XYZ file of C-alpha atoms in Angstrom:
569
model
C 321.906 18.813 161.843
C 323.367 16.724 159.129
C 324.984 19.538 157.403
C 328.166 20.157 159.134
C 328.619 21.576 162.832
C 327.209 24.275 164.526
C 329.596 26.702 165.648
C 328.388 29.241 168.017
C 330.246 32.617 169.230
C 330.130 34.460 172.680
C 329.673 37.954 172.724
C 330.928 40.581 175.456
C 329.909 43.889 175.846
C 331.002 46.110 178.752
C 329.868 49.518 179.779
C 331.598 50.932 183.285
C 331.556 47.779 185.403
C 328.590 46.227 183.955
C 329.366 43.461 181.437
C 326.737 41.233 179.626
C 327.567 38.004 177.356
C 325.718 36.316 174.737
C 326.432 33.520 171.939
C 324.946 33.667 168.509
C 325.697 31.884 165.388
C 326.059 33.320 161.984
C 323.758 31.475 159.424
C 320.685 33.321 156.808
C 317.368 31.329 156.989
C 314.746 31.945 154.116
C 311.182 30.389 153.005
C 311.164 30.448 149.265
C 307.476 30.107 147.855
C 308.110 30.035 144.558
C 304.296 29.649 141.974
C 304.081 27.144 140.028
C 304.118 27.308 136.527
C 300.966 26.240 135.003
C 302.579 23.426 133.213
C 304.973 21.857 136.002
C 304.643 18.583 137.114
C 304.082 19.914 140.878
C 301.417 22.528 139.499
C 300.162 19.177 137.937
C 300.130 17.817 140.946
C 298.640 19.996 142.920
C 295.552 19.950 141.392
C 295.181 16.124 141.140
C 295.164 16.584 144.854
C 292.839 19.182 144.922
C 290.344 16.882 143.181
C 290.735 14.064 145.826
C 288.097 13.528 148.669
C 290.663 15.244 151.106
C 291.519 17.845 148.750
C 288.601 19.051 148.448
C 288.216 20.408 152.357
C 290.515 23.219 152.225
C 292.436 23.159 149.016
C 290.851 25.725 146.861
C 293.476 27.507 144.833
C 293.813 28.283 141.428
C 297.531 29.640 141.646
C 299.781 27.412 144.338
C 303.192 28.101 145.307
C 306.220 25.539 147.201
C 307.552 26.257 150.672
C 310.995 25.282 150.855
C 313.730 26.368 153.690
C 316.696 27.685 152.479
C 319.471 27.702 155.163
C 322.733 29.483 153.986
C 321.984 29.695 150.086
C 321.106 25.198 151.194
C 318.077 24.157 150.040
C 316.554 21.716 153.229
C 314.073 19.508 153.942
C 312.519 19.937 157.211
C 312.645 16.848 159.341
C 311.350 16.810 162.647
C 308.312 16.926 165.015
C 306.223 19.147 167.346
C 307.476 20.104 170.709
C 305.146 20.587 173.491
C 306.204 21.264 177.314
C 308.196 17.790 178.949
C 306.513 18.027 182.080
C 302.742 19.149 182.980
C 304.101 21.279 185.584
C 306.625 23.993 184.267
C 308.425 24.060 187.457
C 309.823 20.506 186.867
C 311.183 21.074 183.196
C 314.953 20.824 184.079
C 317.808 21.278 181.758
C 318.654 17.892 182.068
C 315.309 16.610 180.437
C 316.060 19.014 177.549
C 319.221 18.054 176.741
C 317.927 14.680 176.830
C 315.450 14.895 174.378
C 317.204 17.542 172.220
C 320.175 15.391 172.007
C 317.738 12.181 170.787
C 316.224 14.300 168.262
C 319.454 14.878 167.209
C 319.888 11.390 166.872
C 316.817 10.505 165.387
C 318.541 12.752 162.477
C 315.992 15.684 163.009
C 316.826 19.042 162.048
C 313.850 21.094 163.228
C 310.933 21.403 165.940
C 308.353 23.299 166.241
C 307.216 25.041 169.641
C 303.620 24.905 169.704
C 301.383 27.756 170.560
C 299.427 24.970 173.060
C 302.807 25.053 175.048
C 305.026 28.228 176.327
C 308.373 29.898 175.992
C 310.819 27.338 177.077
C 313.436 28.343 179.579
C 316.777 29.563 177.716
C 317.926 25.782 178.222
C 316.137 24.574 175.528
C 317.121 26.896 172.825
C 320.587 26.464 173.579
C 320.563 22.808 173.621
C 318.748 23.527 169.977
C 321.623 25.838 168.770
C 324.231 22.930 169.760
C 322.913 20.238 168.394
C 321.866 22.145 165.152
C 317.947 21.954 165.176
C 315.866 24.699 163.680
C 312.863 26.059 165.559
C 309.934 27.108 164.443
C 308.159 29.294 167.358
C 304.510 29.695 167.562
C 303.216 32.434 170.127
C 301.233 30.737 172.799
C 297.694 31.000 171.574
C 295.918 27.921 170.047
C 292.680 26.288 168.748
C 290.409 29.012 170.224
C 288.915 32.516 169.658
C 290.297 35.484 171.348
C 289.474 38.851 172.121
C 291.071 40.524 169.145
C 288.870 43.320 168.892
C 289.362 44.577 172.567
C 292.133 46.881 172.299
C 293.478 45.855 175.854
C 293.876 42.567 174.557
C 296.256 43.394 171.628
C 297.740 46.073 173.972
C 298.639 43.262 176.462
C 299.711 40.602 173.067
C 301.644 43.890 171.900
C 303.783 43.898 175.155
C 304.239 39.883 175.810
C 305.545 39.750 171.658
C 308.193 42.498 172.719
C 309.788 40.732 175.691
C 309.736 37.029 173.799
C 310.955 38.398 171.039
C 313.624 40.359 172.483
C 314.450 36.912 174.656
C 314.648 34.580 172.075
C 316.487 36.062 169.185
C 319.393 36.108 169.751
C 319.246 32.172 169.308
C 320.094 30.896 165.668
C 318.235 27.847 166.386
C 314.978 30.372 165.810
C 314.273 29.835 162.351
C 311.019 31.511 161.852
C 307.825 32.872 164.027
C 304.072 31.736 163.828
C 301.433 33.977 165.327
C 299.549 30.898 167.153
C 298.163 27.533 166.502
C 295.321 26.892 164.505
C 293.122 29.856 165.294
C 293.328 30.979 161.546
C 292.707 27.399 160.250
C 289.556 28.616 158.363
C 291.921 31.707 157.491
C 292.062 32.866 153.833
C 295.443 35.138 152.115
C 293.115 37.320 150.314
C 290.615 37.501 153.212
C 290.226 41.090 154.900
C 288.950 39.383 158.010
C 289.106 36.497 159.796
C 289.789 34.773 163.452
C 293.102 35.227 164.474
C 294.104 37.676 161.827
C 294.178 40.764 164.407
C 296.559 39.086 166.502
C 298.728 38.022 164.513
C 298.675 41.413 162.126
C 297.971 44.092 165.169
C 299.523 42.298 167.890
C 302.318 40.495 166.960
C 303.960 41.742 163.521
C 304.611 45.478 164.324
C 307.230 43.820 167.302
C 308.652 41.112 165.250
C 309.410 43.585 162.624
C 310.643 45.913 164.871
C 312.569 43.702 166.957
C 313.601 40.624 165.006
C 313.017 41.984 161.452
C 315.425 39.696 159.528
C 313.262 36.698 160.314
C 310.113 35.996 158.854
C 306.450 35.947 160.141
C 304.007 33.589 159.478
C 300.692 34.419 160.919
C 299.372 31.233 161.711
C 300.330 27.509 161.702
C 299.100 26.314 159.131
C 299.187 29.463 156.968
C 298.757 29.774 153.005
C 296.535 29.396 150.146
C 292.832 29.322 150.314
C 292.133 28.320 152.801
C 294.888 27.200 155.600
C 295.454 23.897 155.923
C 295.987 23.489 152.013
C 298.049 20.299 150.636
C 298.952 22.419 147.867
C 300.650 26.218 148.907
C 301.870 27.016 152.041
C 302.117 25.208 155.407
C 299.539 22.646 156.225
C 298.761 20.325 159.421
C 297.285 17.202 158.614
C 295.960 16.493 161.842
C 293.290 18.336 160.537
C 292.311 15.695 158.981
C 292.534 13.292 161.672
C 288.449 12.585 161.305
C 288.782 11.741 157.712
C 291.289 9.515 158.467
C 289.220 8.128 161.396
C 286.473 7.509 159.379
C 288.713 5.136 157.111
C 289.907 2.891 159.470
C 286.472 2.647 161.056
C 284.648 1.838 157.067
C 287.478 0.024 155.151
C 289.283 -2.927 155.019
C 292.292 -1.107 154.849
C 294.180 -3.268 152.062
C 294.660 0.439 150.240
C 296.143 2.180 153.042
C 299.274 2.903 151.268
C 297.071 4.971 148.243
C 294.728 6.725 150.658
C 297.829 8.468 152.513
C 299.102 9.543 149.164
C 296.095 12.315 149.382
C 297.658 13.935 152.280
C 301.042 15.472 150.660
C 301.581 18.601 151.031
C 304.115 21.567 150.822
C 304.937 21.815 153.917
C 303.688 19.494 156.689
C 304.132 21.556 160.053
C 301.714 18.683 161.986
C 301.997 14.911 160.536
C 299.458 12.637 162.998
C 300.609 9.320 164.077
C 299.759 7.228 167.179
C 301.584 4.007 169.025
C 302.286 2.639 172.148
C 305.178 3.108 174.568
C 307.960 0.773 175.635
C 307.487 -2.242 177.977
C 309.900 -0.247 180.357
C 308.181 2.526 180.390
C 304.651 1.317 180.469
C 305.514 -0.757 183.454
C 305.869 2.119 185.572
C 302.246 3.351 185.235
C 300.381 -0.040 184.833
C 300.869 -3.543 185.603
C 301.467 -6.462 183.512
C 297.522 -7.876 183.964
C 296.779 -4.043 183.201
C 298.699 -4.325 180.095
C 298.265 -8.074 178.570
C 295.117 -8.563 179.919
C 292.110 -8.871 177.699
C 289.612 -8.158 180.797
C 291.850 -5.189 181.972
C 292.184 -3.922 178.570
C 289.918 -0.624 180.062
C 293.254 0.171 181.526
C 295.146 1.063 178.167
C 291.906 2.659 177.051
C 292.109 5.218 180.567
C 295.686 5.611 179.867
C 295.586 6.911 175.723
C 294.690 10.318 175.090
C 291.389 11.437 173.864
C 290.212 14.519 172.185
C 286.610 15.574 172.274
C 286.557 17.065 168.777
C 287.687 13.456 167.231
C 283.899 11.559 166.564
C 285.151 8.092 168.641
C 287.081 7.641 170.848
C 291.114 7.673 169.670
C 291.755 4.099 171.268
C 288.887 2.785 169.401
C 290.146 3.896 166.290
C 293.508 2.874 166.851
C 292.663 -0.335 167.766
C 290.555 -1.221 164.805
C 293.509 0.319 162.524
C 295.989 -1.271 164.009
C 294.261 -5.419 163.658
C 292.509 -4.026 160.338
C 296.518 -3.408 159.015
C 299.011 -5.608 161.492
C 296.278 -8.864 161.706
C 293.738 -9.382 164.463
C 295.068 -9.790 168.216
C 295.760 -13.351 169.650
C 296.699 -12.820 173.490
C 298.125 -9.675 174.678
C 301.547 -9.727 173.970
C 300.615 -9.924 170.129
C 298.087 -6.767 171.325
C 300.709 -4.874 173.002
C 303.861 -5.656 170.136
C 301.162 -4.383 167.514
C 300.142 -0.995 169.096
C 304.135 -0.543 169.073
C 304.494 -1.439 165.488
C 301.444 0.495 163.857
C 303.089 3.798 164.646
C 306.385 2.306 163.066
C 304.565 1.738 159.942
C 302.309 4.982 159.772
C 305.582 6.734 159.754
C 307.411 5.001 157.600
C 304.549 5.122 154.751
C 304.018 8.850 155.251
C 307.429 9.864 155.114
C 308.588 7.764 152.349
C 305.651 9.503 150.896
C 307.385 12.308 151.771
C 310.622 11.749 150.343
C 308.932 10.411 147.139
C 307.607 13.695 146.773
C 310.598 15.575 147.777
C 310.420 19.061 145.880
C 307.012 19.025 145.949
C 307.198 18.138 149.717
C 309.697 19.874 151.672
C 308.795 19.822 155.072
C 307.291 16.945 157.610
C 307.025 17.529 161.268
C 305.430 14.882 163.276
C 302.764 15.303 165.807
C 304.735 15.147 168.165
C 307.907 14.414 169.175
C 307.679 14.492 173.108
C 304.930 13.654 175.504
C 303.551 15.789 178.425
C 302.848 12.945 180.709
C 302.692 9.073 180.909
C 300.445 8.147 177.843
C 299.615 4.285 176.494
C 299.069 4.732 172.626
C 300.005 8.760 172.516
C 301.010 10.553 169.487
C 304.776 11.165 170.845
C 308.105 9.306 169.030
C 309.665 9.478 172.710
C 307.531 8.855 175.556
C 307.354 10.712 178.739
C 310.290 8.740 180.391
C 312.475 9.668 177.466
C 312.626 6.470 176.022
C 312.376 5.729 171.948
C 309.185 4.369 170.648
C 309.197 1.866 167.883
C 308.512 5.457 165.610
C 311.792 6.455 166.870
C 313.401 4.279 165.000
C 311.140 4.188 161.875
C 311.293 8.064 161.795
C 315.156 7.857 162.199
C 315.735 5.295 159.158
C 313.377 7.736 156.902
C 315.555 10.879 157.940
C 318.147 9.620 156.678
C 320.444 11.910 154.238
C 319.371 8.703 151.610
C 317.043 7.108 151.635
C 314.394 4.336 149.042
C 310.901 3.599 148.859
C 309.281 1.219 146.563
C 305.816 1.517 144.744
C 303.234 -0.557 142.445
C 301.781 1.059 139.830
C 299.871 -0.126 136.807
C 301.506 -3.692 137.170
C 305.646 -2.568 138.139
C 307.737 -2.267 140.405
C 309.085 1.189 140.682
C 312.598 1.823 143.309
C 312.365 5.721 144.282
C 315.697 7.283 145.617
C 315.570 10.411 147.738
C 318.244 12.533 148.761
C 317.772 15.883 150.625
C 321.530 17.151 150.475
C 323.889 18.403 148.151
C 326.831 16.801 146.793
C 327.264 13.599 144.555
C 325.928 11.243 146.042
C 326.939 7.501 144.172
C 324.354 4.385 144.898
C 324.751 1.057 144.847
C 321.168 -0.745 144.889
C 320.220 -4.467 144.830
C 316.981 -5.619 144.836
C 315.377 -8.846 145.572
C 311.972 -10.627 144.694
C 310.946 -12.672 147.264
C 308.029 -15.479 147.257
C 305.404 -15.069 149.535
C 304.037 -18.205 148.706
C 307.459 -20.199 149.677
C 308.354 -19.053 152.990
C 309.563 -15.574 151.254
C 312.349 -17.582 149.577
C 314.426 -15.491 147.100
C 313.569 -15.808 142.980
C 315.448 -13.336 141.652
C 317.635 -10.359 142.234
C 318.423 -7.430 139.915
C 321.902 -4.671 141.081
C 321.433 -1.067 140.066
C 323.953 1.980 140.383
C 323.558 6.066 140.067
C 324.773 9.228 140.547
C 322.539 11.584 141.959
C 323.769 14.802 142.708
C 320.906 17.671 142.967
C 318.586 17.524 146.229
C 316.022 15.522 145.028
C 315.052 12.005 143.875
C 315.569 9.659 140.739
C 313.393 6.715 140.117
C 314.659 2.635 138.453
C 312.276 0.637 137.075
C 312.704 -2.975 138.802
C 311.948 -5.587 135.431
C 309.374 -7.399 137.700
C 306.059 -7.926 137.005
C 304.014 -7.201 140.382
C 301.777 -9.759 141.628
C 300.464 -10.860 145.012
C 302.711 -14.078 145.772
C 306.046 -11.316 145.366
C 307.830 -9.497 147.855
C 310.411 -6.775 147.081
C 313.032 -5.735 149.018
C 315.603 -2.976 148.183
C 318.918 -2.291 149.781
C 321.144 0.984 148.847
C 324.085 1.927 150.391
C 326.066 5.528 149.757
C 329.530 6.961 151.357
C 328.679 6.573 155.126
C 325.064 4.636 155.107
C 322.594 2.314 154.326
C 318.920 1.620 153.745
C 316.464 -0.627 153.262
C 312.969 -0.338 151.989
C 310.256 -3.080 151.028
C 306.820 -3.453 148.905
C 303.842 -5.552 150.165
C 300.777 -5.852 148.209
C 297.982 -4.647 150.632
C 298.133 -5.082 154.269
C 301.027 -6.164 156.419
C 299.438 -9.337 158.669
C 301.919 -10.026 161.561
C 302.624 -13.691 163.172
C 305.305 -14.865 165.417
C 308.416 -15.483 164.020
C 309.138 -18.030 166.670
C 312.998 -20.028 165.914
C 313.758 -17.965 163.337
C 315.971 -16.122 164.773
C 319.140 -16.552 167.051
C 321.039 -14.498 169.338
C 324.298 -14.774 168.354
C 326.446 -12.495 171.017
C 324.828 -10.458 174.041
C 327.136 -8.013 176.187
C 326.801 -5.023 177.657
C 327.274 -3.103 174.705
C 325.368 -4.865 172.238
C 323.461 -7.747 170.484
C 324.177 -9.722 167.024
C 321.273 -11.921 166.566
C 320.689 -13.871 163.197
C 317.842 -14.948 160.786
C 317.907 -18.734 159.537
C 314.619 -17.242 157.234
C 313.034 -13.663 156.403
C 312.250 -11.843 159.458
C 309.921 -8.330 159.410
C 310.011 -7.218 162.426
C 313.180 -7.762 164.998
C 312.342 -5.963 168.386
C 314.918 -5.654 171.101
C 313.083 -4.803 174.301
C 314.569 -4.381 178.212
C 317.002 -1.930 179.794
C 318.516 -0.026 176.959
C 317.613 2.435 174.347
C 319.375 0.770 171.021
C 320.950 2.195 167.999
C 318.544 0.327 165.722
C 315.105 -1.305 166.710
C 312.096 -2.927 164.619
C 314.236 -3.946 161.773
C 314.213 -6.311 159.092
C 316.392 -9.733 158.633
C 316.986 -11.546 155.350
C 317.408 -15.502 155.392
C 321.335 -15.581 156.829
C 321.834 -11.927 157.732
C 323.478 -11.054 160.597
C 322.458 -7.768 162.383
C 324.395 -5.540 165.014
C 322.823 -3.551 167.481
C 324.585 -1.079 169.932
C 322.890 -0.832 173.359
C 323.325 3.641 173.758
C 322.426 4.178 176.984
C 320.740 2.305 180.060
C 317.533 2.797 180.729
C 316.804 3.662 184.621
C 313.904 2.724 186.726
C 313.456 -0.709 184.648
C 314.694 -4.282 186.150
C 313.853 -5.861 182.661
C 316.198 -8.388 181.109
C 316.419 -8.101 177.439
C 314.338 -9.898 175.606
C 313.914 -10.634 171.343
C 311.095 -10.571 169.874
C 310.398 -11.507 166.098
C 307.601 -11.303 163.926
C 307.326 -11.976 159.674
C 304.477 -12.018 157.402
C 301.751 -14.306 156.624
């Protein structure tokens, strides 16, 4: 996706009067890991990481190597999330709901997901809604986060046989771009090791088939796999929900002012689970709760039932979300300003660890969120579409950061630094403009400064804004290439939300769209009611005017639109 179409062929082979038909596509796949050369700057940067708090959990290698996807002599960086089954009954999957979400990954400019090995197989709808729309999958074997028996031989007889006939259904699909052996059994795995949980399966189980079978794709043995141990930020594939307690543990002990610097521990080569939690849409939260359950405060119990837990996290998810969420966005003041935060949180968790992401592009090549989908009807879940099918705020902030271009601004050591990030190939020419707004003056603009480059090479180039960084400042930075735009911003610790009240006005309203405009700088814009939008949760400068198409009508929802707008203290 994003690199041309995906043209697929149909295949006919008859013997007597028996005929059978298939499609496949034509395309080579292939994970480069090249080392690191002692004196690189991402050798160098690997072990700065390794010497950081989080670093130091499972990142113990002295060589390290990249993991970067190669798709037909392309190099590619990885954009997507983790699938997991649409419906908690597999009977009630239907094609329908696949091509539904498929299609709005596709539009959320994704180009892979990973099945996880907590899920199954999918029916052969799914993969062929993946080879149409041009999304790579990455397909774990349906073991995860637990201990098997391994050393029974009836047990890797019986793996031996289910690896044959999922092999042998699935490969024919291009969309399959590589296989794991399971989820997260090997976490505490080791390359070098002789022995360790999950290594049997994945070596005595499930390799002899795939090689046998399917041998022109590769194996991985375990998500996350590489390095010493698994899980490393600095070779191989890494999940950093592992590290979900450390980041717990922040939110819960800091003020959170440095949020933007702690996440810059958790790059990696190859993120193949990115954490990230919000809440749903009014629409779809409405159907499992009722407005008192949802604004409020004494019913506020109600989102707590209806967010998901996990036992091995020390509190309580909700908890920690919660004190994140007023720690970063500004304590709650009724429960509309509760409920437009938990949207907004996961907008801005994204967009800081993905920008990271594209900062570090080369080094990082790979970020699928946790997860793309949900199971069933959840409150603040980890999904960027909810259960309904409807786009969470971290839709959108997932589909700005996808983009083939994209910016990110940093502070460091008193300037301003503009960071652009392109994950194609091809010139690319930029035209940048940058503006220095005072915080201290209703975010009035001081000063503006145009830039303009060629970049041609996937990968990033860096301009140095001639700004002096200070508290009272605001920077905002807007590119725009052949065929797109982008803007990014800088905010000196924490991002407190209040009501943007007058500030902006709705221009034109019609069935297939809304203008509204800003009369001063708006943050956040949110466009709530009966359709899913072709932008959401953006920014407006004093005067801009911004378009949004309405895609598709949301069902089950009476809701009138309503505009919501919120800018910073």
């Amino acid at each position: 996706n994003g690199c041309g179409k995906q043209p697929l062929y149909t295949i006919r082979v008859t013997v007597g009067e028996n005929t059978v038909c298939d499609t496949f596509g034509i395309r080579t796949i292939k994970i480069l890991q090249s080392r690191d050369n002692v004196d690189s700057e991402f050798h160098k940067k690997a072990m700065l990481l390794q010497e950081t708090e989080i670093g130091r959990l499972y990142s113990h290698n002295k060589t390290t190597c990249g993991f970067q996807i190669i798709v037909n002599g392309i190099p590619i960086l990885c954009k997507g999330a983790n699938w997991v089954p649409c419906e908690p009954f597999p009977s009630a999957e239907t094609d329908e709901k696949y091509q539904l979400l498929v299609s709005e990954a596709k539009q959320m400019n994704m180009n892979m997901l990973r099945v996880w090995g907590g899920g199954l197989f999918e029916r052969r709808a799914f993969y062929d809604a993946c080879d149409r729309n041009g999304i790579l999958v990455a397909q774990d074997f349906m073991m995860a986060c637990g201990h098997y028996p391994e050393k029974q031989e009836w047990f890797i007889n019986a793996l031996r046989a289910e690896s044959e006939y999922a092999v042998k259904l699935l490969r024919n699909h291009p969309c399959i771009a590589w296989w794991h052996g399971d989820n997260e059994n090997a976490q505490y795995g080791r390359d070098l090791a002789t022995d360790y949980t999950g290594r049997d399966t994945a070596f005595k189980g499930i390799a002899p088939q795939i090689h046998r079978f399917d041998r022109g794709r590769c194996f991985l043995p375990s998500s996350p796999y590489g390095g010493d141990m698994y899980a490393s930020l600095t070779s191989g594939t890494s999940h950093i929900s592992n590290y979900c307690n450390e980041m717990f543990a922040y939110f819960h002990s800091d003020d959170c002012h440095d949020y933007k610097q702690f996440f810059e521990q958790f790059s990696a080569r190859f993120i193949s689970e990115e954490p990230t939690f919000g809440a749903a849409s009014l629409a779809s939260m409405l159907r499992f709760m009722t407005p008192e359950d949802l604004f409020d405060d004494e019913r506020e119990y109600i989102l707590r039932y209806h967010t998901k837990n996990n036992p091995a996290f020390e509190r309580e998810i909700y908890d920690d979300v919660k004190e994140f969420t007023q720690k970063l966005l500004g304590a709650f003041t009724d429960g509309q300003d509760r409920f437009f935060k938990y949207k907004y949180v996961q907008y801005e968790w994204i967009r800081v660890v993905f920008e990271l992401c594209r900062r570090d592009l080369g080094y990082c090549n790979g970020m699928l969120f946790w997860m793309l989908n949900d199971c069933w009807p959840a409150a603040l879940g980890w999904s960027l579409i909810d259960y309904y099918g409807v786009p969470k705020a971290a839709y959108y902030s997932f589909k700005r950061c996808a983009q083939r271009v994209v910016s990110a601004i940093t502070e460091k050591e008193g300037c301003y630094t503009v960071t652009v990030s392109k994950d194609a190939t091809g010139l690319e020419r930029i035209n940048g403009r940058a503006y220095l707004l005072d915080r201290q003056n209703g975010y009035a603009c001081v000063d503006e400064y145009i830039f303009h480059m060629d970049i041609e090479t996937y990968g990033t180039l860096d301009v140095m804004l001639p700004w002096g960084s200070e508290k009272r400042y605001m920077v905002v930075c807007d590119i725009s290439y052949a065929g797109g735009t982008d803007r990014s911003f800088y905010v000196d610790g924490v991002l407190e939300l209040c009501p943007a009240d007058g500030f902006v006005t709705v221009v034109a309203h019609d069935q297939k769209g809304i203008t509204v405009r800003a009369d001063r700088y708006v943050h956040v814009v949110e466009v709530e009611g009966p359709y899913c939008c072709s932008d959401n949760y953006f920014s407006l400068m004093p005067g801009e005017v911004g378009r949004i198409a309405f895609e598709r009508r949301i069902t089950d929802t009476s809701l009138d639109l309503q505009v919501t707008a919120y800018t910073l203290k």
